[in-house]
Coordinates of C-alpha atoms in Angstrom, one line a residue:
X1 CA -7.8 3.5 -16.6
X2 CA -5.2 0.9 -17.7
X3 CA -4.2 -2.4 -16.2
X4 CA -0.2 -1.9 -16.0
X5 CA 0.1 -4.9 -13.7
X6 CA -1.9 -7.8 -11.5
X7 CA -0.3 -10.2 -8.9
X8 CA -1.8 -13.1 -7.5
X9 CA 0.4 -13.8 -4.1
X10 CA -2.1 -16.8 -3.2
X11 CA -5.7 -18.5 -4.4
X12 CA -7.2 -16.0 -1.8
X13 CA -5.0 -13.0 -2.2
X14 CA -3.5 -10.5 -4.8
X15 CA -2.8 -6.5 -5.9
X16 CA -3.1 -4.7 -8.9
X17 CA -1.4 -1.5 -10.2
X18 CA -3.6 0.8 -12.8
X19 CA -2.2 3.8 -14.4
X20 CA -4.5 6.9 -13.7
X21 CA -5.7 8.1 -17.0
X22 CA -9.2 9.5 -17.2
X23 CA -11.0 12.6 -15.6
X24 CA -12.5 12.8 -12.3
X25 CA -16.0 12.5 -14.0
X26 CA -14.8 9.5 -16.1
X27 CA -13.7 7.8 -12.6
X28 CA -17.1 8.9 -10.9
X29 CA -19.1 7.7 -13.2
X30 CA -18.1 3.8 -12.5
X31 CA -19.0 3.7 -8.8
X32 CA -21.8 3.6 -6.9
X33 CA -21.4 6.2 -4.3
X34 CA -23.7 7.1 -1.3
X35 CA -24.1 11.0 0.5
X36 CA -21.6 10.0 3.2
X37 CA -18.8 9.3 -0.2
X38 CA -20.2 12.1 -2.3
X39 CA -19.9 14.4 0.8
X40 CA -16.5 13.4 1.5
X41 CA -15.2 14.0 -2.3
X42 CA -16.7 17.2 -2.2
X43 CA -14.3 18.0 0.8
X44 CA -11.1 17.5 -1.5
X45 CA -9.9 20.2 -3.4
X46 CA -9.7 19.0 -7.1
X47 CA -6.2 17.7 -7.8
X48 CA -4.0 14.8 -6.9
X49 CA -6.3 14.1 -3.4
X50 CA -9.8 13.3 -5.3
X51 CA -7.9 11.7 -8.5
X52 CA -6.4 8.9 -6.1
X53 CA -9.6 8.6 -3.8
X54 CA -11.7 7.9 -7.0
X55 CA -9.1 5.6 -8.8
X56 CA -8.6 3.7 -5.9
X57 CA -12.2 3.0 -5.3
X58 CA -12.3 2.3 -9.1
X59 CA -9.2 -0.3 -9.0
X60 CA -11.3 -2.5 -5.6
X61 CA -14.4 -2.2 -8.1
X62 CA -13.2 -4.2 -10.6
X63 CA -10.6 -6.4 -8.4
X64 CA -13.8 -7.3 -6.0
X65 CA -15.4 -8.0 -9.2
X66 CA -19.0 -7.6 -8.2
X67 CA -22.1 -5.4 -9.0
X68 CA -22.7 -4.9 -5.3
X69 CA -22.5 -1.7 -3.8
X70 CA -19.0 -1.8 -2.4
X71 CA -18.8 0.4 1.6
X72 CA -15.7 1.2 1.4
X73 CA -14.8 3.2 4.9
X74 CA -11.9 3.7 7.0
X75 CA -11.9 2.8 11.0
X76 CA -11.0 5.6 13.6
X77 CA -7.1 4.8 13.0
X78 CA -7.7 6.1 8.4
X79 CA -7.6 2.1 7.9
X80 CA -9.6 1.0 5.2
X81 CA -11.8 -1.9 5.3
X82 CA -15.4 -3.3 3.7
X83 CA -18.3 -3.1 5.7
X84 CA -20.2 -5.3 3.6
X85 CA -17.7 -7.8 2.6
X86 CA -15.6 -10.0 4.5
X87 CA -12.0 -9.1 2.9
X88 CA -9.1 -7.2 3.8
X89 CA -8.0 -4.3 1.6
X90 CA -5.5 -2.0 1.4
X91 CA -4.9 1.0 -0.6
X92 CA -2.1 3.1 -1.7
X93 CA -0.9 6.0 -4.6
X94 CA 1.5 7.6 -5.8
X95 CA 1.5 10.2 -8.9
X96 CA -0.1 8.7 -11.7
X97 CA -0.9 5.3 -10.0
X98 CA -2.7 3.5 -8.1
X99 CA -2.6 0.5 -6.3
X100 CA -4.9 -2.0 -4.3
X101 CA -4.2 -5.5 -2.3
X102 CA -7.5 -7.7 -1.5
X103 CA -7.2 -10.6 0.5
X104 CA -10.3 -12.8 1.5
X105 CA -8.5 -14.8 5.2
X106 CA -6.1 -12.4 6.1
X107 CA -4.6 -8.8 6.8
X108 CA -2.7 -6.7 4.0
X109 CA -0.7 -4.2 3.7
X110 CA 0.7 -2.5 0.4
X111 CA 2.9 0.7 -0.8
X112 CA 3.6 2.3 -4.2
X113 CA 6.0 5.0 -4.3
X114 CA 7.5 7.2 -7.4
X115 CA 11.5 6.4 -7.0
X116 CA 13.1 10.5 -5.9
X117 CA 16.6 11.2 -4.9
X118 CA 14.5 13.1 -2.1
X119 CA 14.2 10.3 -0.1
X120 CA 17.7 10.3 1.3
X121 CA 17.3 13.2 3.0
X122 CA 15.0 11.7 5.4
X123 CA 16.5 8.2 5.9
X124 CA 17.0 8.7 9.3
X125 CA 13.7 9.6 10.2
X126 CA 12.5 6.1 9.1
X127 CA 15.5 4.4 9.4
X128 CA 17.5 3.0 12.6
X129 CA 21.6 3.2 13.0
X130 CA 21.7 -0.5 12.2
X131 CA 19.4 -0.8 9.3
X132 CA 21.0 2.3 7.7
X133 CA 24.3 0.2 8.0
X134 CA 23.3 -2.8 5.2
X135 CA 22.1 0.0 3.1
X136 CA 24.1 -0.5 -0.5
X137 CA 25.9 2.3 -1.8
X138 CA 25.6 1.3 -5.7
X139 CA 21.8 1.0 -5.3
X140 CA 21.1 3.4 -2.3
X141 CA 17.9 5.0 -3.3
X142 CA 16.1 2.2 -4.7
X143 CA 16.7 0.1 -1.1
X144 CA 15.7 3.2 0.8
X145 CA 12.7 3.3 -1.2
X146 CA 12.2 -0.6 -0.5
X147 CA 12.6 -0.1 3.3
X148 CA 10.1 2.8 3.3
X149 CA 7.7 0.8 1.1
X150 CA 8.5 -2.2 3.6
X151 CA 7.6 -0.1 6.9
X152 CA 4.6 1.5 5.1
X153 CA 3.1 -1.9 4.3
X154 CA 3.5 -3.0 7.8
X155 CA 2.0 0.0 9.1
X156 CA -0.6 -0.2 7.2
X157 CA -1.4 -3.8 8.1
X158 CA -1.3 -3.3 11.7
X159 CA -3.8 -0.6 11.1
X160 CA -3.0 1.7 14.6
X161 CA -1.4 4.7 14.9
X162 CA 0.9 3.9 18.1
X163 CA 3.2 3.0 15.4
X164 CA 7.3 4.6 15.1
X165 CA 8.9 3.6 11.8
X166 CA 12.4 3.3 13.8
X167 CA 11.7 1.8 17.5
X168 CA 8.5 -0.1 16.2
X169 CA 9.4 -1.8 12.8
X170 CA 12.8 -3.6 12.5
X171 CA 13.9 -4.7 8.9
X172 CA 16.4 -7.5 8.5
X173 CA 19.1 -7.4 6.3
X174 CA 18.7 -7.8 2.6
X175 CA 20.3 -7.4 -0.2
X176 CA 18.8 -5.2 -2.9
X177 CA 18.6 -6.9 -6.5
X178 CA 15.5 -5.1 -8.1
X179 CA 12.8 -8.0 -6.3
X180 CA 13.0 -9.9 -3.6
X181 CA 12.1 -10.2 -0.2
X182 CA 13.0 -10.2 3.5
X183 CA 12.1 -10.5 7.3
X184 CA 11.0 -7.8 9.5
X185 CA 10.2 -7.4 12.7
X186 CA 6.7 -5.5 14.2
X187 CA 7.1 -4.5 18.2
X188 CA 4.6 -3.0 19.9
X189 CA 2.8 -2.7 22.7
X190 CA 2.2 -6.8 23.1
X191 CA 2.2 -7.5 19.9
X192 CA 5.1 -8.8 18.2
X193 CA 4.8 -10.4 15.1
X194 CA 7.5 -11.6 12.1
X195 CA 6.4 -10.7 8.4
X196 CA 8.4 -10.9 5.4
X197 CA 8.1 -8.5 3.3
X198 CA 8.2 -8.9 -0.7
X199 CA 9.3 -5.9 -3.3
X200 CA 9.3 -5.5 -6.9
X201 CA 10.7 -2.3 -8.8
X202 CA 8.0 -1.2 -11.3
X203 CA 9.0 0.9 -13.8
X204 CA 10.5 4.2 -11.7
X205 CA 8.2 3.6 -8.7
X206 CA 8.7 0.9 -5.8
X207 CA 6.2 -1.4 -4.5
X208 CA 6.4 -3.1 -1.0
X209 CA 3.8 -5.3 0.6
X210 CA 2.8 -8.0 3.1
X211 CA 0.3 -10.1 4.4
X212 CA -0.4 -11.7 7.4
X213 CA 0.8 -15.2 7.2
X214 CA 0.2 -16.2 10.8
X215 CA -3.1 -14.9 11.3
X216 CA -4.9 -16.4 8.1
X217 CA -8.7 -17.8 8.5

């Protein structure tokens, strides 16, 4: 497994990318997993499923940098936190990588996805009338990919599944220059909170993510 690239967004928070290059054995054999996690492996068919599951519990090994036994579980929402450690984490994957945010005083979010012409095809389903209209037509994919990346994130911060892409998550404009970052909006229920939301294009994959500014301890 290969370090293709570590950000440190403050003293207390950061995310790492790592190209997924060994066998499922090679991955098992660097964490420490109990029944419940061995049980749960066992439940995914061999493929894609168990080779993210194990690299992402590989990647918050070594960024958590510790010899502890690390409980990694997810709440009744599929949001992943640390039962024995007080950060926030979030996980993602995409093809042949994977990617982890860590963040010891506040909420995370983070998305990786492999660049497809696919995605245009479902821009509306993510995608309101008025954020489809700043859309560029010269770099179309890549800010779709950004604004899915962006709403993923969120989602993934807020951790709930009341969540709709279109009447829940409002993206401000932005102008799409391979990095950057913007302002969206999360509405829902009574919560409504302002995030900006930074991106970076990494080799032929996206990556979107976001902390929670306002809430830090």
């Amino acid at each position: 497994m290969a370090l293709a690239y570590h950000k440190e967004i403050d003293p207390f928070t950061s995310f790492a990318i790592w190209k997924i290059e060994e066998s499922a054995d090679e991955l098992f054999a660097q964490l420490q997993l109990k029944e419940h996690e061995k049980t749960y492996l066992d439940s995914l068919a061999n493929g894609k499923r168990n080779m993210h599951w194990l690299s992402t519990r590989v990647l918050l090994r070594r960024m958590m940098d510790t010899d502890q036994y690390i409980d990694c579980r997810v709440d009744s929402s599929g949001k992943p936190y640390l039962s024995n450690f007080p950060h926030y984490i979030s996980l993602s994957h995409s093809y042949d990588y994977a990617a982890v945010m860590v963040s010891k005083n506040k909420a995370v979010g983070i998305d990786i996805e492999l660049i497809k012409d696919k995605i245009e095809r479902i821009a509306n389903k993510f995608l309101s009338a008025k954020e489809l209209e700043f859309i560029q037509e010269q770099e179309r994919i890549e800010q779709l990919y950004v604004c899915w990346c962006a709403k993923e994130a969120i989602y993934k911060l807020h951790g709930k599944k009341n969540v709709s892409f279109v009447e829940n998550i409002d993206l401000k404009p932005f102008h799409y220059s391979g990095n950057g970052s913007f302002s969206a909006n999360l509405d829902v229920g009574s919560i409504h909170k302002e995030f900006k939301v930074h991106y970076e294009k990494f080799d032929e994959y996206m990556i979107g993510f976001v902390s929670d500014d306002n809430n830090e301890e």
